Short mmCIF file of C-alpha atoms in Angstrom, two decimals:
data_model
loop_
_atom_site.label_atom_id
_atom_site.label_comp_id
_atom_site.label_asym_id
_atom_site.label_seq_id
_atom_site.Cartn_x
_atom_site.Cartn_y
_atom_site.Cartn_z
CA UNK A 248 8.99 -48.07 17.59
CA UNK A 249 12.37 -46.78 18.21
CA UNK A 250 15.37 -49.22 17.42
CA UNK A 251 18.32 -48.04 18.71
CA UNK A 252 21.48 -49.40 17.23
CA UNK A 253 25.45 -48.58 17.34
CA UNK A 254 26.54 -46.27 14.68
CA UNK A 255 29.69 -46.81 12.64
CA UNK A 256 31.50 -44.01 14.79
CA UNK A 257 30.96 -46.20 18.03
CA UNK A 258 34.11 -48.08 16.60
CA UNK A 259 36.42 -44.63 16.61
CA UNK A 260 36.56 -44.44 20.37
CA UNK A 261 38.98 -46.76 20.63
CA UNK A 262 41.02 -44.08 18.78
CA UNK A 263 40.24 -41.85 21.70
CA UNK A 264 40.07 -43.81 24.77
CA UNK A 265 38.55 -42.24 28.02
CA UNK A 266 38.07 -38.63 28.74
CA UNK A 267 38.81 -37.80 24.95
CA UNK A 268 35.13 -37.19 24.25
CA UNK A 269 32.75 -39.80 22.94
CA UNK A 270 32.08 -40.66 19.16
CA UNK A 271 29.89 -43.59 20.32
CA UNK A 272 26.06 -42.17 19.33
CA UNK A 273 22.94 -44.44 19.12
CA UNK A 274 20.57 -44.56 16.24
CA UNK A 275 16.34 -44.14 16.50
CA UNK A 276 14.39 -44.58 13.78
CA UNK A 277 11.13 -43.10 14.48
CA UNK A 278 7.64 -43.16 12.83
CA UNK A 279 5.53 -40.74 14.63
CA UNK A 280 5.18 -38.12 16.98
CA UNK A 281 5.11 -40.31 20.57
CA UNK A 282 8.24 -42.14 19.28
CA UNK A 283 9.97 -39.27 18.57
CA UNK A 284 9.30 -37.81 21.87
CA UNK A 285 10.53 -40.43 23.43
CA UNK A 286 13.84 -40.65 21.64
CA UNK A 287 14.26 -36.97 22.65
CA UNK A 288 13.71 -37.33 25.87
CA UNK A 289 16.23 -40.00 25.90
CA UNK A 290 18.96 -38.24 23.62
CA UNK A 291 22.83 -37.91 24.57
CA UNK A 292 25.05 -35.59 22.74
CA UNK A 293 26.41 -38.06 19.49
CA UNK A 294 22.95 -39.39 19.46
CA UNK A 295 20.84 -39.30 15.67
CA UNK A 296 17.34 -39.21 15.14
CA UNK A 297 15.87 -40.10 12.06
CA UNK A 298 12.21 -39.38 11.02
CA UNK A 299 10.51 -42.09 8.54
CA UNK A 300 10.00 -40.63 5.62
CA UNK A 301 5.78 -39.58 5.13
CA UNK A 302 3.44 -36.75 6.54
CA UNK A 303 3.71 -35.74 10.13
CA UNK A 304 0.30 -33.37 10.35
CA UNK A 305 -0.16 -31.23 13.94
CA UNK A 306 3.26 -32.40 15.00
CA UNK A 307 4.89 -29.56 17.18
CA UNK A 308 8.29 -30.71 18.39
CA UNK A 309 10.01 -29.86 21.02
CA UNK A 310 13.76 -30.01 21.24
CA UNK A 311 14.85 -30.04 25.12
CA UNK A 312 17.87 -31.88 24.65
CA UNK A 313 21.14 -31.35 23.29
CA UNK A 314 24.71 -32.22 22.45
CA UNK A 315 28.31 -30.57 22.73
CA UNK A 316 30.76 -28.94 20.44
CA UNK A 317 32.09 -31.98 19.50
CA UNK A 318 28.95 -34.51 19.56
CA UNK A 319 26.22 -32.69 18.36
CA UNK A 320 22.69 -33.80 18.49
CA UNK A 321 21.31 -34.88 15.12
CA UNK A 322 17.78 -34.99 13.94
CA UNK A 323 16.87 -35.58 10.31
CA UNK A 324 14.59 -36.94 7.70
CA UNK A 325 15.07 -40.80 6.57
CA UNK A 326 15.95 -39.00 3.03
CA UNK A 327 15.92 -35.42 2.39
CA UNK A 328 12.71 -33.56 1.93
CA UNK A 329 11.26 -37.09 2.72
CA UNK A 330 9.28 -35.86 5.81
CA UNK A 331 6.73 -33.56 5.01
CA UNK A 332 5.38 -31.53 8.23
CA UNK A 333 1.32 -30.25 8.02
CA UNK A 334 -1.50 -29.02 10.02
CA UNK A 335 -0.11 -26.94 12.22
CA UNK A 336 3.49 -28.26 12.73
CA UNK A 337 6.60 -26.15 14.09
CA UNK A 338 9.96 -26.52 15.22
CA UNK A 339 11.63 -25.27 19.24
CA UNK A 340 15.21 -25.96 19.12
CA UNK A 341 15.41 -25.44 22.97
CA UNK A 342 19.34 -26.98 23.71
CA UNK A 343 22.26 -26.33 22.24
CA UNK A 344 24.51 -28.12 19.50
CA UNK A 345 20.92 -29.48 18.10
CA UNK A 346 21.55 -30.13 14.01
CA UNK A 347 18.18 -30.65 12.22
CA UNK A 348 18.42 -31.67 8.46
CA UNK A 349 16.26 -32.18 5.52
CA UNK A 350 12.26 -31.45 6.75
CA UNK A 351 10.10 -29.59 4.67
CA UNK A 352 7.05 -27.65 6.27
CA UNK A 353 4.30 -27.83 3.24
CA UNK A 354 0.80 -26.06 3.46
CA UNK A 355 0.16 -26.22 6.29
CA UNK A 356 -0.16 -23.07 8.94
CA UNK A 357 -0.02 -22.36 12.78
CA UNK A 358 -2.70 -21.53 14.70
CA UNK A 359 -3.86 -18.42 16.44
CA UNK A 360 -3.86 -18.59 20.34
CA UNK A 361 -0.88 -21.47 21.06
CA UNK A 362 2.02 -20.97 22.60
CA UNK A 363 3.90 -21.14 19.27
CA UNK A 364 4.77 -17.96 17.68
CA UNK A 365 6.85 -19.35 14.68
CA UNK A 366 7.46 -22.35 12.31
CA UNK A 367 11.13 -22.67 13.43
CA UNK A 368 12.32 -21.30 16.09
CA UNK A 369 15.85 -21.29 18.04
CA UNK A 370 15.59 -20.70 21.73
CA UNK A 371 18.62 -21.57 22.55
CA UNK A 372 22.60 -21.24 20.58
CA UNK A 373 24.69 -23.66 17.98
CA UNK A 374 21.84 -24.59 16.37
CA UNK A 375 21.90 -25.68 12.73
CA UNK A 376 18.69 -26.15 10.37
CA UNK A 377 19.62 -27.25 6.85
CA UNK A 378 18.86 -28.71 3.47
CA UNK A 379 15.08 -28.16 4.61
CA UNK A 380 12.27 -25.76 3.68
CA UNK A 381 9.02 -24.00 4.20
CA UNK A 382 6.74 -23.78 1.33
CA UNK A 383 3.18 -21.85 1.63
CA UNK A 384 2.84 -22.65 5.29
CA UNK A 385 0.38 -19.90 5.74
CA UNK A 386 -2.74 -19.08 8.11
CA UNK A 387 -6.08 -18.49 6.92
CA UNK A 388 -6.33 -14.67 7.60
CA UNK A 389 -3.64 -12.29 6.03
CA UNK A 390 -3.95 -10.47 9.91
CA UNK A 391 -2.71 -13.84 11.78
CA UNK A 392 0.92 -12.90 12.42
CA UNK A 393 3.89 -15.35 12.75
CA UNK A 394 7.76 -15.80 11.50
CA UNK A 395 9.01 -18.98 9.54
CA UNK A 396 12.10 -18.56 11.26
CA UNK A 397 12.77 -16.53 14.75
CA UNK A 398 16.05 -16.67 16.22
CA UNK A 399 16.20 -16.18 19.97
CA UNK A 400 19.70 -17.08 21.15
CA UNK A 401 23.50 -17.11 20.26
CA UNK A 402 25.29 -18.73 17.19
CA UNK A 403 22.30 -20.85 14.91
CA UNK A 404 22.29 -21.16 11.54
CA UNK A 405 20.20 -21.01 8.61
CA UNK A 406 21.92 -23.19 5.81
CA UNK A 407 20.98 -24.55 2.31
CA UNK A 408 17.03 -23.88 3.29
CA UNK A 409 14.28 -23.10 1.05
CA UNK A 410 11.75 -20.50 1.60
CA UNK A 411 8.48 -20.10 -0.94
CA UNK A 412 5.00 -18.65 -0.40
CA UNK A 413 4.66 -16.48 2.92
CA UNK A 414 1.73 -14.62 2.53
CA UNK A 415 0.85 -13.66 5.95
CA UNK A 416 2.21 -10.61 8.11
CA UNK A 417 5.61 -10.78 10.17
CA UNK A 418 8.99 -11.25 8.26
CA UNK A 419 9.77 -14.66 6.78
CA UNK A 420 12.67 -14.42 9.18
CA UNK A 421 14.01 -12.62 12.17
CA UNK A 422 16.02 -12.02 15.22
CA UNK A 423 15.11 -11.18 18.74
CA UNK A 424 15.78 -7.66 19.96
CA UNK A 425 17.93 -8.78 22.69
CA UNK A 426 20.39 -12.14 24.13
CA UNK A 427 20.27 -12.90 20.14
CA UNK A 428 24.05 -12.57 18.60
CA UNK A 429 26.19 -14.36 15.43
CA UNK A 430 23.12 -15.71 14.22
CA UNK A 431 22.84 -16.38 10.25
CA UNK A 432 21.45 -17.20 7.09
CA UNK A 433 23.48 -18.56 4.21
CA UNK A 434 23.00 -19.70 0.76
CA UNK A 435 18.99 -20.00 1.01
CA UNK A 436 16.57 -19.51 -1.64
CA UNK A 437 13.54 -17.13 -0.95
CA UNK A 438 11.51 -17.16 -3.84
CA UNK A 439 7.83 -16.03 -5.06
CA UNK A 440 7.22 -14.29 -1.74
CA UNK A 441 3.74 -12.41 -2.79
CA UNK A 442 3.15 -8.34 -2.23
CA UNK A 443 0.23 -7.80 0.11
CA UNK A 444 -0.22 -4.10 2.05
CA UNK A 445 1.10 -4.62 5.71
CA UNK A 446 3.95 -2.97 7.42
CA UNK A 447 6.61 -6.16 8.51
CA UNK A 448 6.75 -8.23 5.75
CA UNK A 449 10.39 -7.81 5.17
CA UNK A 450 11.63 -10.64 4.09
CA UNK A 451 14.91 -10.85 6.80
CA UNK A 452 14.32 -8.54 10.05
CA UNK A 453 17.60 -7.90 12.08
CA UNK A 454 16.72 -6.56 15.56
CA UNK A 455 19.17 -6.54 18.48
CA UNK A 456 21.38 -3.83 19.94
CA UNK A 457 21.40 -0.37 18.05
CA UNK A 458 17.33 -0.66 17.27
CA UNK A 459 16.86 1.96 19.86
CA UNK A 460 20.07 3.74 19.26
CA UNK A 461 22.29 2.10 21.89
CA UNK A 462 25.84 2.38 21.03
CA UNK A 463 28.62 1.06 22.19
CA UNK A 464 30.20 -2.16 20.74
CA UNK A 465 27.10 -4.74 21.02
CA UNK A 466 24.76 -5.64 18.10
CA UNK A 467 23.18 -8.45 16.50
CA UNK A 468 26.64 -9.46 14.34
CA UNK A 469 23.91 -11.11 12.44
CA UNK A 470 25.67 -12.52 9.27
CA UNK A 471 23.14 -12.84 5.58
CA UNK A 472 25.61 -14.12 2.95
CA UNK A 473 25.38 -16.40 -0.33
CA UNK A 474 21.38 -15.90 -0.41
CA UNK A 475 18.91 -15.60 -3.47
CA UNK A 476 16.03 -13.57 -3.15
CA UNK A 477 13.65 -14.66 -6.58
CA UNK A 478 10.71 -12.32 -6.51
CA UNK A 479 10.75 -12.16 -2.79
CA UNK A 480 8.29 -8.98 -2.75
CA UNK A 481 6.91 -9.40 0.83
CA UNK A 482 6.03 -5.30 2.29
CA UNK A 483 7.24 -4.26 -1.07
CA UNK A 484 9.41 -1.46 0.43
CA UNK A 485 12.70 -3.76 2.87
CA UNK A 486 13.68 -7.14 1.50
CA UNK A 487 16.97 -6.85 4.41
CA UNK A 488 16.00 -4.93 7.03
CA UNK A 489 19.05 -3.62 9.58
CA UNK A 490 18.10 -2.73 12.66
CA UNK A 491 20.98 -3.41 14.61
CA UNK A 492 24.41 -2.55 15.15
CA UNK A 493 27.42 -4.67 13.53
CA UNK A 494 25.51 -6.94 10.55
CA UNK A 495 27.27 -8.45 7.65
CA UNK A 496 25.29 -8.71 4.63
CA UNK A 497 28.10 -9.94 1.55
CA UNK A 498 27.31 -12.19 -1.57
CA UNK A 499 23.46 -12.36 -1.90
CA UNK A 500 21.47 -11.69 -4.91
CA UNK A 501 17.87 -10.09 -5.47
CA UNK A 502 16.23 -10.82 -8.74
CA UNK A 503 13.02 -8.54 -9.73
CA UNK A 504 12.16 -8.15 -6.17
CA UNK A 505 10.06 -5.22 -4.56
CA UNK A 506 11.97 -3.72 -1.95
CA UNK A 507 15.46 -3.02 -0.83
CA UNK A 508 18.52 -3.68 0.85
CA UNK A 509 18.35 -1.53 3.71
CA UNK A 510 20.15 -0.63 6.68
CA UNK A 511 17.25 1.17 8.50
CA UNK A 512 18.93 2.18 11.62
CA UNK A 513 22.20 0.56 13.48
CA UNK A 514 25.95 1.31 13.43
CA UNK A 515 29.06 -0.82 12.18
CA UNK A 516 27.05 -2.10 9.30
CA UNK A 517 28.47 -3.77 6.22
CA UNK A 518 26.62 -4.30 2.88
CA UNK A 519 29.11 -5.49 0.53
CA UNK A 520 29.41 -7.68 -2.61
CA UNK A 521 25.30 -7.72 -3.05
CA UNK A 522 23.99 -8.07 -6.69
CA UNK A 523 20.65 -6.23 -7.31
CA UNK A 524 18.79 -7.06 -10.21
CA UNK A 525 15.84 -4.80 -10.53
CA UNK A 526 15.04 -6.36 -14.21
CA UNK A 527 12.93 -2.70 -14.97
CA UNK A 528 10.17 -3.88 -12.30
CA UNK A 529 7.95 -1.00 -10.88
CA UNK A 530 9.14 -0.73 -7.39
CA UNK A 531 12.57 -3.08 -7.36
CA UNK A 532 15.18 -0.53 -5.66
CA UNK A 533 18.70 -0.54 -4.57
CA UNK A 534 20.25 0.24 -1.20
CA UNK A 535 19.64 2.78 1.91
CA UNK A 536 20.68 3.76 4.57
CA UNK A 537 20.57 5.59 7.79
CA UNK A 538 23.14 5.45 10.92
CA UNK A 539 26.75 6.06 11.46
CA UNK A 540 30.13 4.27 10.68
CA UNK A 541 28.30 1.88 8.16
CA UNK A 542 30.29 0.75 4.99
CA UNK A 543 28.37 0.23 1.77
CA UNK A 544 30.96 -1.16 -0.43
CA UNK A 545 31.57 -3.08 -4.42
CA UNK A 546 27.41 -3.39 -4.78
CA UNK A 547 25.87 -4.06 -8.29
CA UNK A 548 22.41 -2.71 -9.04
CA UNK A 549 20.52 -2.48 -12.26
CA UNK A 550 17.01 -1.46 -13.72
CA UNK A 551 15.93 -0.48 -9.86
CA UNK A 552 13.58 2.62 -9.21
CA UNK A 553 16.67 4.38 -7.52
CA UNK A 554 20.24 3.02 -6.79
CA UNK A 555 21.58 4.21 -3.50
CA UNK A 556 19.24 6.04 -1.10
CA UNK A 557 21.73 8.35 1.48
CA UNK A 558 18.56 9.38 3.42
CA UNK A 559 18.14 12.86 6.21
CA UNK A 560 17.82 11.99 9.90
CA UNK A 561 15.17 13.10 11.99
CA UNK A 562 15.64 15.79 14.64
CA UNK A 563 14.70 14.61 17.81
CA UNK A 564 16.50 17.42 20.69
CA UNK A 565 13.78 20.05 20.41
CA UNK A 566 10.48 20.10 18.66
CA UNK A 567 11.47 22.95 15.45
CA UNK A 568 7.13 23.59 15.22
CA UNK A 569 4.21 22.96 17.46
CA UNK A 570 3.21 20.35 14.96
CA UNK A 571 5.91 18.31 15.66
CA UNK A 572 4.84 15.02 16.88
CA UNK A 573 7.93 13.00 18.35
CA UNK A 574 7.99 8.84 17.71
CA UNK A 575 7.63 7.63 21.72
CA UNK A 576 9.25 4.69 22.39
CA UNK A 577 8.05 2.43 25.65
CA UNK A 578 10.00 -0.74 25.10
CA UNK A 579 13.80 -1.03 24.45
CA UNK A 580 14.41 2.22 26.14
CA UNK A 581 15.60 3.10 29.88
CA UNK A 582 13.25 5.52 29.63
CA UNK A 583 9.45 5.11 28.65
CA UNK A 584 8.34 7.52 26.77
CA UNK A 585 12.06 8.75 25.25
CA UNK A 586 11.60 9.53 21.62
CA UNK A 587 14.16 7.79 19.01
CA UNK A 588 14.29 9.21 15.71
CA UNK A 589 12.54 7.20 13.19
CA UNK A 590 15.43 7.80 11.23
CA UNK A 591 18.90 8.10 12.41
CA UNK A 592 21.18 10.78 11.20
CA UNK A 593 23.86 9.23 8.65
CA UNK A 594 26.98 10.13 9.68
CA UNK A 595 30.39 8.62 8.87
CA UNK A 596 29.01 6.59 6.39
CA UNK A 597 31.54 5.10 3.72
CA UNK A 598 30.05 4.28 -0.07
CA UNK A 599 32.97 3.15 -1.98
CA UNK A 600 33.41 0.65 -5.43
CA UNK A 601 29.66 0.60 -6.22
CA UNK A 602 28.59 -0.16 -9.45
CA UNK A 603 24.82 1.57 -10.54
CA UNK A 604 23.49 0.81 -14.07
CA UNK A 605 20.29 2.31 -15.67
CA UNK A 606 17.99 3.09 -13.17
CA UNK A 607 14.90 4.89 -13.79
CA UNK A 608 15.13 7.48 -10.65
CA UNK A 609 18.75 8.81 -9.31
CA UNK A 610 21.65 6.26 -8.93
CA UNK A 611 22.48 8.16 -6.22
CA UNK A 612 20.37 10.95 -3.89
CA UNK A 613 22.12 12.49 -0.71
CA UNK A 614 19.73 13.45 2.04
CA UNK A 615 16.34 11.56 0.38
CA UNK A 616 13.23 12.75 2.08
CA UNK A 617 14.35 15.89 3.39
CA UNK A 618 11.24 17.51 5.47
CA UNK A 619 9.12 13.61 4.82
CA UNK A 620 6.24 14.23 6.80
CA UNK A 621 6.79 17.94 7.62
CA UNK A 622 6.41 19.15 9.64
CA UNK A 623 4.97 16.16 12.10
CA UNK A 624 7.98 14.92 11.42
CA UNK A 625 11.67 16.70 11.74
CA UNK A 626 13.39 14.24 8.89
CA UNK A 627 15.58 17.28 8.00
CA UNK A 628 19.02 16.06 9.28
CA UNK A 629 21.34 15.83 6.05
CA UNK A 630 24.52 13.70 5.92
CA UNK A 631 27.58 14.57 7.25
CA UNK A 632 30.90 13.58 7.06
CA UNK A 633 30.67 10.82 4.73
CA UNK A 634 32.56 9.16 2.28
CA UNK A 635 31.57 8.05 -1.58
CA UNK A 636 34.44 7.18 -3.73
CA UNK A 637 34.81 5.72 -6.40
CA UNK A 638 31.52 4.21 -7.44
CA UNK A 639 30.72 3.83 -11.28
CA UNK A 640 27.12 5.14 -12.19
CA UNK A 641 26.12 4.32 -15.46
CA UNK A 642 22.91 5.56 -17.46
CA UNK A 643 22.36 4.33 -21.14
CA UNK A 644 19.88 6.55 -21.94
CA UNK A 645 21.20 9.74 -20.22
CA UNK A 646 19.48 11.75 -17.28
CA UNK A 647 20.26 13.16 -13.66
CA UNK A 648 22.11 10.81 -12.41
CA UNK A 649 23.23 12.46 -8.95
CA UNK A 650 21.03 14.21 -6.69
CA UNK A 651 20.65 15.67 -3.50
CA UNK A 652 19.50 18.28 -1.18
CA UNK A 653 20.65 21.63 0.09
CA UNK A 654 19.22 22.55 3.53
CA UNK A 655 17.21 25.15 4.26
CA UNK A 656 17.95 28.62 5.32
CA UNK A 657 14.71 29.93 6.88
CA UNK A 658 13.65 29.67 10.35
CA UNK A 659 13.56 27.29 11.99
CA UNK A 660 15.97 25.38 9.92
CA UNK A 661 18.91 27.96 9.73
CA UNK A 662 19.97 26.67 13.24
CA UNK A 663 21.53 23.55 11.39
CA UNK A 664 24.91 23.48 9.66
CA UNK A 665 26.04 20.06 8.57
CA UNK A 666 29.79 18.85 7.98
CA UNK A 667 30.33 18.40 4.60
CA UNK A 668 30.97 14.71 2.70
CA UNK A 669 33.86 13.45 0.60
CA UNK A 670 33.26 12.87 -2.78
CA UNK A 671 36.26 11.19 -4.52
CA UNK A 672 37.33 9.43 -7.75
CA UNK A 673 33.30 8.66 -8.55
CA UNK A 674 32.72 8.36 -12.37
CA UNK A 675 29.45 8.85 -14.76
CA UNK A 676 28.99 7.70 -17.48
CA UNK A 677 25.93 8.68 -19.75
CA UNK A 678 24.26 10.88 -16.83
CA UNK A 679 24.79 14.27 -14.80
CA UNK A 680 25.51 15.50 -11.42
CA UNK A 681 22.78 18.03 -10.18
CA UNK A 682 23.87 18.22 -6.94
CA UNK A 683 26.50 21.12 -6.61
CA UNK A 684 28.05 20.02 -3.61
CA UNK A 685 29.13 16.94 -5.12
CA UNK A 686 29.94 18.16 -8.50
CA UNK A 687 33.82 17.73 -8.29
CA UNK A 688 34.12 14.51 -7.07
CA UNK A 689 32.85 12.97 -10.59
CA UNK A 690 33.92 12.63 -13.94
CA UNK A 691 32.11 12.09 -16.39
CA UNK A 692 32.61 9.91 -19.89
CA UNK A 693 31.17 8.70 -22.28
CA UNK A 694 29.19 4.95 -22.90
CA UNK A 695 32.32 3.00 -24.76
CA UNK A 696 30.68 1.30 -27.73
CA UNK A 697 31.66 -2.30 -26.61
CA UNK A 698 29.69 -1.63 -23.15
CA UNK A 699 27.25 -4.55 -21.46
CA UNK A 700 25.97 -4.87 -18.01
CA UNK A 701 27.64 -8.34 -17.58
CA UNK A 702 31.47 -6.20 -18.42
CA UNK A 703 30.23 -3.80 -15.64
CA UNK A 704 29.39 -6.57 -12.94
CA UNK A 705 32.97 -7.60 -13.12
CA UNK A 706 34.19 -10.47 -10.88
CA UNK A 707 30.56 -10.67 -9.12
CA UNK A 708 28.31 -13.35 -10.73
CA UNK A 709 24.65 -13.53 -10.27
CA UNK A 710 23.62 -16.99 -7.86
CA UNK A 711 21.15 -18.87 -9.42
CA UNK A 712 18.78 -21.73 -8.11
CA UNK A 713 21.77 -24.42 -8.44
CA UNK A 714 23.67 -22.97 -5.92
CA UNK A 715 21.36 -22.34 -3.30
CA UNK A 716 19.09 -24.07 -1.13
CA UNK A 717 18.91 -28.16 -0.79
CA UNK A 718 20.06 -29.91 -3.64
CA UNK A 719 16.45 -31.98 -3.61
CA UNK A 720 14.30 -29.16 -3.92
CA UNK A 721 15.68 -27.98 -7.20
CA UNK A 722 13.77 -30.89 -8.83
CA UNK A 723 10.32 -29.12 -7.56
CA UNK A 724 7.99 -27.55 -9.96
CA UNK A 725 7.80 -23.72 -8.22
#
């Protein structure tokens, strides 16, 4: 039954008067799915929905209806985490200035062959979900693919959510290649996200501009700030994925996660701020990179397989051997059939303030994976013109600490000369430089005898499970 009934802001618009945009919004308290429906289909911008608190199983809702800047639609559970979505349940925010607050999605899973392709999805902009979560919602074949979260429009947000359990392919969340822009994800908690084999299983997936090397000044401007990753394993190789021009990822932290922070292709990227926590785990690792004019800037890592990961780009203009088998491209070109290197060339990159500490592999290797693949793959472009200054790499217990790779000088890779990088004010401490090039822009020095990881992170400080996701799921056993 729905009971609409004045809300306490009706009052304010005497404040207002006419033409000074209404504050009056009607209440409906709904118990099931036909209610709700109805109270959608009936919504005005002020208007809030709440869902009685209990299990809504095979309830897929379907937002058609919005609000405005300034009277938003709301929709949220009677109390927090109250409302407890199964079967197979999902979420279309398909109007704008929709808020929805407080759900949780619990064990349940969609179904193949439906017209829904995630758990929540935005399909249209300025929509908020927050203080709500997704825990084990997962199909019963590994194979059936799906997002939690798929953003498909301008300006939503991701806020105070909770994220446990994926287990199935496709990225626990992602954004639409194109007419997706300022979309983000803030101060979640993605936690015990299981390894399984399977290519897309990052844990974030940034598409938009710049995927297929369009430049220019468009991109995703996807924002990922304030977020915990807890054992978020996922692929095991990307926990961020970047594949997009002109992202922002600042202030998240990864905790004994497989994976890395990557920016796999894209321009005008910023990773800054990020804490790394590798903990010694087999297969936790730091940050890469490929593109051009990216800034990688005042990172922590620790106990990671490798630190930072410069890598080569892959020649693409002429085919250096008869073995060379191009990546082809039929979608997101002009062209079909244009190849797009499967790794861009970095160039222009800036690495600056970073702080590496004890890593088992290099804290940092310029031009990884030189000749990957050779020679079906040209990955032989090195870096050029980039910048790394003053980053602090510390090893403990000594070893290489900087590595990197000279090209070659037979045919058919004499043709290439490459720019040469900056390397300025970097120190080490405990390690060595083996890559020549680079030799003069570090000093080294010695381990002080008051030294500690927690001096060396500075003014960054971990997040932990208090300061992330909804304040009522931090009383669930995990």
């Amino acid at each position: 039954m729905i009971n609409p009934r004045p809300r306490i802001l009706c009052g304010l618009l005497l404040l207002f008067g006419p033409g000074q945009g209404s504050l009056c919004g009607r209440e409906a308290v709904v118990r099931q799915l036909v209610e709700l429906q109805r109270a959608l289909n009936a919504a005005r911008p002020g208007d809030l929905i709440t869902l009685k608190n209990g299990e809504w199983k095979d309830a897929v809702v379907s937002i058609d209806k919005g609000g405005s800047a300034r009277n938003p639609l709301e929709i949220r559970a009677e109390s927090p985490g109250g409302v407890t979505f199964t079967g197979g349940s999902s979420l279309v925010i398909n109007a704008p200035y929709v808020t929805v607050t407080g759900m949780l999605f619990n064990k349940g899973g969609l179904k193949e062959n439906t017209n829904v392709a995630s758990v929540i999805e935005f399909r249209s902009h300025h929509g908020i979900v927050n203080n709500s979560a997704i825990v084990d919602y997962n199909p019963a074949s590994f194979d059936t693919k799906y997002y939690w979260v798929w953003f498909s429009g301008d300006n939503n947000v991701v806020d105070h959510c909770y994220f446990k359990g994926k287990s199935n392919l496709d990225p626990v969340i992602g954004n639409d290649l194109e007419e997706s822009r300022h979309n983000s994800v803030r101060h979640s908690y993605f936690k015990d996200i299981p390894y399984a084999k399977g290519n897309g299983r990052e844990i974030i997936r940034v598409w938009g501009s710049g995927k297929y090397e369009q430049n220019g000044d468009d991109g995703a401007f996807f924002t990922i700030e304030g977020n915990l990753f807890d054992h978020a394993d996922g692929e095991g190789a990307e926990i961020i994925s970047l594949k997009s021009n002109q992202n922002t990822v600042i202030h998240n932290t990864v905790v004994a996660s497989l994976g890395c922070i990557n920016i796999r292709r894209g321009n005008f990227n910023t990773v800054k701020e990020n804490i790394i926590l590798g903990q010694g785990l087999a297969g936790a690792r730091g940050f890469r990179m490929s593109g051009e004019h990216n800034l990688v800037q005042g990172n922590f890592a620790s106990g990671c397989e490798y630190g930072i990961e410069v890598s080569c780009g892959e020649h693409i203009a002429s085919s250096l051997t008869a073995d060379y088998h191009p990546n082809l491209k039929t979608r997101g070109v002009k062209k079909e059939g244009t190849s797009v290197p499967t790794y861009p060339q970095n160039k222009d990159v800036t690495i600056i303030d970073n702080v590496m500490v004890g890593h088992s592999g290099a804290d940092l290797a310029v031009g990884s994976d030189y000749k990957a693949h050779w020679p079906e793959s040209q990955q032989v472009l090195l870096p050029e013109e980039c910048i790394i200054k003053n980053n602090r790499f510390i090893r403990p217990n000594g070893g290489v600490s900087v590595i990197g790779t000279v090209p070659g000088m037979n045919p058919p890779l004499d043709r290439f000369t490459f720019k040469p990088n900056q390397y300025l004010g970097n120190v080490l401490i405990g390690g060595a430089c083996s890559f020549v090039p680079a030799a003069g822009g570090f000093k080294a020095q010695r381990l002080p005898p008051s030294w500690s990881e927690s001096r060396e992170l500075g003014k960054l400080k971990p997040l932990t499970p208090l300061e992330v996701g909804p304040d009522w799921v931090r009383g669930r056993k995990s």
